[in-house]
mmCIF file of C-alpha atoms and ligand atoms in Angstrom:
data_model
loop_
_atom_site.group_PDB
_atom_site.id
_atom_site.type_symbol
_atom_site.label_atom_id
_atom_site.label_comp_id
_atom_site.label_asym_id
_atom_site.label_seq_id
_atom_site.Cartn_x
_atom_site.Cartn_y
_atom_site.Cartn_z
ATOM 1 C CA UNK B 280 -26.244 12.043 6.078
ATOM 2 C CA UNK B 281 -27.997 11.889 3.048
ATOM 3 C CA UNK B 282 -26.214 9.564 0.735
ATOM 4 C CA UNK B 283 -26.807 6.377 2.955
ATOM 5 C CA UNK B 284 -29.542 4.614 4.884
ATOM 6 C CA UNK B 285 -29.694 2.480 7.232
ATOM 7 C CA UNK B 286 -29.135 -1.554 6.936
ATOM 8 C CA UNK B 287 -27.046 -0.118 3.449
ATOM 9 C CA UNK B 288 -23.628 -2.352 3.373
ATOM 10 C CA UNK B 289 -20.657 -0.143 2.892
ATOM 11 C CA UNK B 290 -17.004 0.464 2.410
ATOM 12 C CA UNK B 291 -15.202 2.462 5.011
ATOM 13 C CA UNK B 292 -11.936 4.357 3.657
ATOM 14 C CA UNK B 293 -9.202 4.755 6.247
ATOM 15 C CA UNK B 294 -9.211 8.392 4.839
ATOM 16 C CA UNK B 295 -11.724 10.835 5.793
ATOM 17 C CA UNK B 296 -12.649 13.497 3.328
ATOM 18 C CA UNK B 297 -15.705 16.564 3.640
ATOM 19 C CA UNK B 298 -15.370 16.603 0.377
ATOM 20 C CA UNK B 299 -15.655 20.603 0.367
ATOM 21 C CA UNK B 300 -12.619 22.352 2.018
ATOM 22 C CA UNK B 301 -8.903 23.372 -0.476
ATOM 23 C CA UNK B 302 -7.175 20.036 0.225
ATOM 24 C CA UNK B 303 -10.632 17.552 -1.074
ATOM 25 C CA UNK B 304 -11.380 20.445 -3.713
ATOM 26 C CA UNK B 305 -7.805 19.263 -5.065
ATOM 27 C CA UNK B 306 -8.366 15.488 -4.649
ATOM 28 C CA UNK B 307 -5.718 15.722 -1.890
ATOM 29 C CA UNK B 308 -8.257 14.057 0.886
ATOM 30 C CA UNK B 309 -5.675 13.284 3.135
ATOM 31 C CA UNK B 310 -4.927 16.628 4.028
ATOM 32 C CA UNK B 311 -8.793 17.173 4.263
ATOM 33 C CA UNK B 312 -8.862 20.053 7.143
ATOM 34 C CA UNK B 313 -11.381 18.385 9.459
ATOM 35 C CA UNK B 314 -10.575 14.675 8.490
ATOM 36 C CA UNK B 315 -8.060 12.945 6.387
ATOM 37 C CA UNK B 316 -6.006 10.317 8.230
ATOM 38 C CA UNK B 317 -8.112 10.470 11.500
ATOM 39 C CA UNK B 318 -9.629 7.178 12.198
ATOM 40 C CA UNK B 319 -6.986 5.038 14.374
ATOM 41 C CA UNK B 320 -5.061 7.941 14.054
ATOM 42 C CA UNK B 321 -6.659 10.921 15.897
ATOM 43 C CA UNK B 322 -9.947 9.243 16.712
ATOM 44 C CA UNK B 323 -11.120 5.542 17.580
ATOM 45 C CA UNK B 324 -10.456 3.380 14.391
ATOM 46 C CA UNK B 325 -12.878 1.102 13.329
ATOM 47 C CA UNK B 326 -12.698 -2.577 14.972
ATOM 48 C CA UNK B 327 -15.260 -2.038 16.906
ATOM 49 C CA UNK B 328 -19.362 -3.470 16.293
ATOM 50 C CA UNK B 329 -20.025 0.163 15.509
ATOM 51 C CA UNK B 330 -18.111 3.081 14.421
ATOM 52 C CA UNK B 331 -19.201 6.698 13.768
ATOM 53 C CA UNK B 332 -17.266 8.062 10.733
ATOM 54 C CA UNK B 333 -17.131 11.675 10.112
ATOM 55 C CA UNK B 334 -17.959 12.903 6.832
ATOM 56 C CA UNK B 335 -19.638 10.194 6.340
ATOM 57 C CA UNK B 336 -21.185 10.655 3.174
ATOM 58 C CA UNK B 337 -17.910 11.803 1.204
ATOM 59 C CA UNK B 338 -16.075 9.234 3.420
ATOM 60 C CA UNK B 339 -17.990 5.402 2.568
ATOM 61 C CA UNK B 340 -18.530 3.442 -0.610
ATOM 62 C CA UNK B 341 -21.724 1.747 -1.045
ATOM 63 C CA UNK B 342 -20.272 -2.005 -1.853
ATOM 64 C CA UNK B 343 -22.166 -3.765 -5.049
ATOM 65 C CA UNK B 344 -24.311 -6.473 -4.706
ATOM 66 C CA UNK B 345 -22.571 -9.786 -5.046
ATOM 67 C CA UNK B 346 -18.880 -8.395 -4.216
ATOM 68 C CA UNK B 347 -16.509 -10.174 -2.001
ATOM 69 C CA UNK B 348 -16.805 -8.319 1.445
ATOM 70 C CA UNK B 349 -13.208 -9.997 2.353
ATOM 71 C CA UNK B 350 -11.364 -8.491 -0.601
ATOM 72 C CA UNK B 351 -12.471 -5.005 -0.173
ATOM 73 C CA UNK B 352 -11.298 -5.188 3.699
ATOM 74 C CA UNK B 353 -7.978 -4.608 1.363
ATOM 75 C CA UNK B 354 -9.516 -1.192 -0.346
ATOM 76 C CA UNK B 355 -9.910 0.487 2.958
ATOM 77 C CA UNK B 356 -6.206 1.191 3.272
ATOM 78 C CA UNK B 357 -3.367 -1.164 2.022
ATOM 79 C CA UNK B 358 -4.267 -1.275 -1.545
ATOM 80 C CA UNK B 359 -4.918 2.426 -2.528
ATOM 81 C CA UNK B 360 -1.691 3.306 -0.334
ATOM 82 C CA UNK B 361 0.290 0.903 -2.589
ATOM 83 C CA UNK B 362 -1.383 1.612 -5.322
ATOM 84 C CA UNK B 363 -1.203 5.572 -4.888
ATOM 85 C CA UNK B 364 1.803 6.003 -3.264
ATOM 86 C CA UNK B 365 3.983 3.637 -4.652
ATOM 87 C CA UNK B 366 2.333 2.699 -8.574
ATOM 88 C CA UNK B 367 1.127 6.156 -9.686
ATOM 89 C CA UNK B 368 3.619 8.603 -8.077
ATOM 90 C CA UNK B 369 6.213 5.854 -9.176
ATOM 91 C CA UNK B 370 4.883 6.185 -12.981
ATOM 92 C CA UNK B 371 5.333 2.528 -13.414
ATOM 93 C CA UNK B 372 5.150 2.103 -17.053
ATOM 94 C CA UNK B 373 4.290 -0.415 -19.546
ATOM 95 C CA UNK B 374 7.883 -2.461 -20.375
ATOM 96 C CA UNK B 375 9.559 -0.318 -17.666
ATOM 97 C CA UNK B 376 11.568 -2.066 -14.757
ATOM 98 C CA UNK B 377 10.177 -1.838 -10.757
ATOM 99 C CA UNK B 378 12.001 -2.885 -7.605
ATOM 100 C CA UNK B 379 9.715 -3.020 -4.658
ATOM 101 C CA UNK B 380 11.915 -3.357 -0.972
ATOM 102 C CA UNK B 381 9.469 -4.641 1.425
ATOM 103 C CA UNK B 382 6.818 -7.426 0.600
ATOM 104 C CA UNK B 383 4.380 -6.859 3.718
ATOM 105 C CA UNK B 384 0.969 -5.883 2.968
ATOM 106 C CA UNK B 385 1.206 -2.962 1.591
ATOM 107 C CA UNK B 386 4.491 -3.738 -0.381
ATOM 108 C CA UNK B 387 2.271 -6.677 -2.507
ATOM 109 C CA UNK B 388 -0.978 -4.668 -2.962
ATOM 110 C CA UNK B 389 1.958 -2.084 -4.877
ATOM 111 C CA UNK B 390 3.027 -5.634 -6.562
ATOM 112 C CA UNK B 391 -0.433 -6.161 -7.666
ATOM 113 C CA UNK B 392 -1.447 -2.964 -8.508
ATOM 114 C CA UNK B 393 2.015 -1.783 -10.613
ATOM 115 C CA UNK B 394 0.996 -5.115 -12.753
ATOM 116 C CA UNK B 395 -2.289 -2.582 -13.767
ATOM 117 C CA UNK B 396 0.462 -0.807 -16.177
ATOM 118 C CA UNK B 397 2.481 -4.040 -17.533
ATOM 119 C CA UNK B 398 5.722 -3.364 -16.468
ATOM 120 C CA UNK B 399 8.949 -5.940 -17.851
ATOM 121 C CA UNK B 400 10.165 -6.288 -14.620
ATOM 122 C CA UNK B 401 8.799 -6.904 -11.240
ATOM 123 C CA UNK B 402 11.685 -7.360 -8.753
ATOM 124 C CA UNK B 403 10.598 -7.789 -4.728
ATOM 125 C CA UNK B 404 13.178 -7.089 -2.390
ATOM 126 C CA UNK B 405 12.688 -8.668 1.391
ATOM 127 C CA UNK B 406 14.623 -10.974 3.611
ATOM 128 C CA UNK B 407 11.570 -12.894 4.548
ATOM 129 C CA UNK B 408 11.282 -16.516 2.369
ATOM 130 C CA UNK B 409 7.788 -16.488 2.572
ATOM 131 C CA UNK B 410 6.720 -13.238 2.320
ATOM 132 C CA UNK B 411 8.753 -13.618 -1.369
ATOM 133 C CA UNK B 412 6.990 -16.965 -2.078
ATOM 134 C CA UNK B 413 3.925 -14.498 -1.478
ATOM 135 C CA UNK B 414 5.296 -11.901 -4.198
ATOM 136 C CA UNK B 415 6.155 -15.096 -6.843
ATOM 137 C CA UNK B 416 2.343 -16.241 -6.367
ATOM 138 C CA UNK B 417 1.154 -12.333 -6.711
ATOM 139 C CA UNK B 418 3.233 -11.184 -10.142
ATOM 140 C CA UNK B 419 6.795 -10.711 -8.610
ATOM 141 C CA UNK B 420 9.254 -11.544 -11.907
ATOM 142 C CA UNK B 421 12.073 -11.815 -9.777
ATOM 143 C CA UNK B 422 12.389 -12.179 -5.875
ATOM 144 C CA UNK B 423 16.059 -10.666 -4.146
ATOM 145 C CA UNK B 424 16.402 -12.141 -0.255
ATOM 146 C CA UNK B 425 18.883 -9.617 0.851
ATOM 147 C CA UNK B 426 19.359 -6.265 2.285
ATOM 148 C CA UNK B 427 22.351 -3.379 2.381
ATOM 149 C CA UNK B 428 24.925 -3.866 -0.190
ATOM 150 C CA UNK B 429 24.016 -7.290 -0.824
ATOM 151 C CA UNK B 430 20.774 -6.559 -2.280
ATOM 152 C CA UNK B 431 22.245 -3.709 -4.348
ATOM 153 C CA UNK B 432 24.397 -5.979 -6.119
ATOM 154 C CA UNK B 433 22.029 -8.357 -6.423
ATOM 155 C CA UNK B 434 19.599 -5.884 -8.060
ATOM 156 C CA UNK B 435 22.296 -4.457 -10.584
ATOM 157 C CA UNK B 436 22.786 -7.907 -11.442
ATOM 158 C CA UNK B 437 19.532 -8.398 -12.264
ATOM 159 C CA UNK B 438 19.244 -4.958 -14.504
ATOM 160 C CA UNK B 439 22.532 -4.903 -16.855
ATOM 161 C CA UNK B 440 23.990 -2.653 -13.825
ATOM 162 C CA UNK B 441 21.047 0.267 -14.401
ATOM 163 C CA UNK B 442 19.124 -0.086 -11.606
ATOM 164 C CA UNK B 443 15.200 0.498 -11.851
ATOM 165 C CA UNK B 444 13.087 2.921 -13.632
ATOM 166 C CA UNK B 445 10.858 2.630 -10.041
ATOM 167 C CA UNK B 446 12.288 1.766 -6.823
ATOM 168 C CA UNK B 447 9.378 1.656 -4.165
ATOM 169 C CA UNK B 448 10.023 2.217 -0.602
ATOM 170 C CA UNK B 449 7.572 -0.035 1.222
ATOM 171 C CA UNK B 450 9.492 -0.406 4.634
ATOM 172 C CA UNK B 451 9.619 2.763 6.083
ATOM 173 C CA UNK B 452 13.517 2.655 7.954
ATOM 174 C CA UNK B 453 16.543 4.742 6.595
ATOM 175 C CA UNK B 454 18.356 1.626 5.308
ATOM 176 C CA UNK B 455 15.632 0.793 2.598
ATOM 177 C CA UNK B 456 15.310 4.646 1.518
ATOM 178 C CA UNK B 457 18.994 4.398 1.090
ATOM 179 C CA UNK B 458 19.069 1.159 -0.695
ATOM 180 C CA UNK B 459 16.705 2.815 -3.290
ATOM 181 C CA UNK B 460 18.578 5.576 -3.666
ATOM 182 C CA UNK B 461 21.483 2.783 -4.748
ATOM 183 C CA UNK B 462 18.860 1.227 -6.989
ATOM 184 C CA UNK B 463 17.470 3.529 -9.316
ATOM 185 C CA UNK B 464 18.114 3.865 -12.143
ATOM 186 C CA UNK B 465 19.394 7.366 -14.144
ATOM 187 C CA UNK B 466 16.131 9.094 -15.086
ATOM 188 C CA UNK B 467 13.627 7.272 -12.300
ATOM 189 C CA UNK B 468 11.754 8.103 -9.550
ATOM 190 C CA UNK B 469 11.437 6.902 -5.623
ATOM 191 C CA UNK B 470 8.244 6.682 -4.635
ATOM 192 C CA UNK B 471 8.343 6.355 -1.163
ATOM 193 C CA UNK B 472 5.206 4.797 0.757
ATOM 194 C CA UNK B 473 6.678 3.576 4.040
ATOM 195 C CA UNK B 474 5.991 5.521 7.003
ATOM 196 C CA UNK B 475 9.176 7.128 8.382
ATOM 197 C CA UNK B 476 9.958 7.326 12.033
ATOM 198 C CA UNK B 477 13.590 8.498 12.164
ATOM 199 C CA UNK B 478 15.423 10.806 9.987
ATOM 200 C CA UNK B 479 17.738 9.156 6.768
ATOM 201 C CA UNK B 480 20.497 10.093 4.461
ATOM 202 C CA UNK B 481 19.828 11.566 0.902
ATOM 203 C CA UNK B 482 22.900 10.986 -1.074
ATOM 204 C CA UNK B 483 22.565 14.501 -3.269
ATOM 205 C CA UNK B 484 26.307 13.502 -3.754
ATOM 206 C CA UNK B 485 25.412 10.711 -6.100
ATOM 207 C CA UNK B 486 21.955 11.690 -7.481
ATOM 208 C CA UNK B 487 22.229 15.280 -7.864
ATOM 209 C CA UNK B 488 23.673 14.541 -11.756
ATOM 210 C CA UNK B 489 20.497 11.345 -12.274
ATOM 211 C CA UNK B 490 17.317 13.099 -12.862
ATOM 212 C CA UNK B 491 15.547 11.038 -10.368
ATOM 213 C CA UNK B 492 12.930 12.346 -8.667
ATOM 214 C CA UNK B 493 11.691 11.279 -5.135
ATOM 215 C CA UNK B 494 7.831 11.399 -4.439
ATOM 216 C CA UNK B 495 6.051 11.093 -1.292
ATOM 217 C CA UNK B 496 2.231 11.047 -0.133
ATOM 218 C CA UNK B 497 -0.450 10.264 2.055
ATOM 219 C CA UNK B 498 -2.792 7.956 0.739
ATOM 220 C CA UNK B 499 -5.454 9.713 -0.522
ATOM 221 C CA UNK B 500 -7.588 7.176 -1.629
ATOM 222 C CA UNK B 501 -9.081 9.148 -4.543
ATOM 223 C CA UNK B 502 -8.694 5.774 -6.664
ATOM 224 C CA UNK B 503 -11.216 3.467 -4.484
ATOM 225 C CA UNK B 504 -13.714 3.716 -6.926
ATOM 226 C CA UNK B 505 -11.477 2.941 -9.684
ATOM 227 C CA UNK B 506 -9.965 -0.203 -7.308
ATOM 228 C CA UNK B 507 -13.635 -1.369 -6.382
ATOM 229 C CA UNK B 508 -14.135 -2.069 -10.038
ATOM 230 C CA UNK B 509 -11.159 -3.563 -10.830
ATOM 231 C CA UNK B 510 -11.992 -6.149 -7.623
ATOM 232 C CA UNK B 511 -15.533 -6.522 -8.831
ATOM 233 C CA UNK B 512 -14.207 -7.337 -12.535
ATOM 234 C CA UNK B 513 -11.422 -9.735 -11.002
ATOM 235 C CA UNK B 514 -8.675 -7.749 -12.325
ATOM 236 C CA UNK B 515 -7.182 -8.053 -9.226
ATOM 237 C CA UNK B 516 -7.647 -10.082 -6.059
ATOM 238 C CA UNK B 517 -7.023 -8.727 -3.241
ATOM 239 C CA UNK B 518 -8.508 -11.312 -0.656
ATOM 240 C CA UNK B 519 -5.193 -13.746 -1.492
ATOM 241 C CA UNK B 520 -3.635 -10.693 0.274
ATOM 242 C CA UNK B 521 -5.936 -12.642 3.625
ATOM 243 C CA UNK B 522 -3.810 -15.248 5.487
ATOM 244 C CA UNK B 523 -5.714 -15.068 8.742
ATOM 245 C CA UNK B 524 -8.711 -14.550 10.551
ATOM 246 C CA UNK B 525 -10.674 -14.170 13.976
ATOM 247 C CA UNK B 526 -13.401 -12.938 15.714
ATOM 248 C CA UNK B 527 -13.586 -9.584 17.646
ATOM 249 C CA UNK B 528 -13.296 -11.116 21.304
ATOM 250 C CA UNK B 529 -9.792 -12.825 19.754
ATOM 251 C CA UNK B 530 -8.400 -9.785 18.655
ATOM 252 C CA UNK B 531 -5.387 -10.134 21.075
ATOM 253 C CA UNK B 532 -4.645 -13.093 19.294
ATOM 254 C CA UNK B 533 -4.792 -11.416 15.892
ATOM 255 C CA UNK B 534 -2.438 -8.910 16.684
ATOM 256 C CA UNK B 535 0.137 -11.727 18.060
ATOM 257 C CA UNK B 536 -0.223 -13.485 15.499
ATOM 258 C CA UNK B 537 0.308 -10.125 13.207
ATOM 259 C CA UNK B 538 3.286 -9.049 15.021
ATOM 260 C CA UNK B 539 4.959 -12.749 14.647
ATOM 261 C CA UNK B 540 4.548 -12.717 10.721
ATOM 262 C CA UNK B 541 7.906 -14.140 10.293
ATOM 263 C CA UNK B 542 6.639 -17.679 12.172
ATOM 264 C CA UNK B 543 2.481 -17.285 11.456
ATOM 265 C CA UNK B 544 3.302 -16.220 7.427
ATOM 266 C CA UNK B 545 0.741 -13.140 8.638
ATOM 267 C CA UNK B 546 -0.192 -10.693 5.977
ATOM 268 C CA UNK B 547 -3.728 -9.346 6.099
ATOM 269 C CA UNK B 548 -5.708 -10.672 9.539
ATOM 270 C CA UNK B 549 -9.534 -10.262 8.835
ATOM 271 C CA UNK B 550 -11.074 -9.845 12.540
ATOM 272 C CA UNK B 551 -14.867 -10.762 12.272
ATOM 273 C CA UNK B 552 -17.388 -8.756 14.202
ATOM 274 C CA UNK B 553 -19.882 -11.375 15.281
HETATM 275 ZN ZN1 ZN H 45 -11.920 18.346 3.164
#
């Protein structure tokens, strides 16, 4: 390692990238052939008192003097995933209209990243109250508590019948893929972030004629630099993202309380190391 020494204070990405091989040549780190999505994934993650990190060098972000250490806990992952996945492949434009299903964490760091490019409309689609008191707080123009049909309607209603120019799938189950295949709008894109376990319908029957297009990715996180300046200007602020936190030896606790968002209000749970 070259690029760090010791006692230096850094930024870990949840993507690890040599920097050198087709895939990192391309920006495409994620599919980095010896590292990309590894850590938690293929290897030990990182809440731990020490982690090794492979590629190190081409992997951490040496953090500013003077920057909020809790916000950029939200840089690691959640933020450049909704900010990649969801806010650039979506091409959210300046006066354009965005529907994001799913306001968990990575849902609102698309909410507060899409605001980046101005768009008119901001609509947040969940069936949690106060995860969409969350999106209202964070930029959200309009909030929609339903799901199925009922938030279809609901979302034509709010868009003259058009349907968005960006639907954003931040859920990850057939039934919100489908719903935003139902919601966009002729000439948009789906930009689909949430991680899919099952297969789901693609209604070619209905969109075939609509010019949308329907984008997926792995986080990359090619745009932490870009983020890490945008936290350390106060652009954006991710640490409101933080509802929770606890120290290491609680960490069963954390992840209760995670898991039971609906009655804690959970989104981001900072665990402490000492
Ligand atoms: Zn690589």
């Amino acid at each position: 390692m070259t690029q760090f020494k010791k006692g230096d204070r850094v930024l870990i990405s949840c993507i690890s990238s040599c920097g050198k091989c087709e895939y990192c040549r391309r920006g495409m780190y994620s599919h980095c052939t010896t590292g990309g999505w590894i850590l938690g994934n293929t290897i030990d993650g990182t809440q731990a008192e020490y982690v090794r990190i492979p590629h190190a060098d081409t992997s951490l972000y040496p953090i500013p003097d003077g920057t909020d250490e809790d916000a950029l806990v939200m840089l690691s992952d959640i933020l450049p995933t909704g900010f990649e996945c969801g806010v650039l492949n979506g091409k959210v434009q300046p006066g354009a209209s965005v529907a994001i299903v799913g306001a968990g964490p990575v849902g609102l760091a698309a909410l507060l990243t899409a605001q980046f490019y101005s768009p008119a409309e901001l609509i947040v689609i969940d069936l949690d109250e106060n995860r969409l008191e969350a999106a209202k707080r964070f930029g959200a123009t309009k909030t929609v508590k339903a799901t199925g049909q009922e938030a279809k309607q609901q979302l034509l209603q709010l868009t003259e019948n058009k349907g968005v120019d960006t639907a954003i799938e931040a859920v990850g189950i057939p039934a919100t893929f489908e719903l935003c295949q139902e919601i966009v709008a002729a000439g948009g894109i789906i930009a689909n972030i949430g991680v899919h376990g099952v297969k789901a319908d693609l209604h070619l029957e209905k969109l075939w004629s609509h010019n949308i297009a329907i984008t997926t990715r792995l986080v990359d996180t090619v745009t932490t630099p870009m983020l890490l300046k945008t936290v350390r200007s106060g652009k954006i602020d991710p640490k409101k993202l933080i509802t929770h936190r606890f120290k290491l030896d609680a960490i069963l606790d954390a992840y209760d309380t995670f898991s039971k968002a609906a009655d804690t209000q959970a989104l981001k749970v900072i665990i402490e190391a000492a």
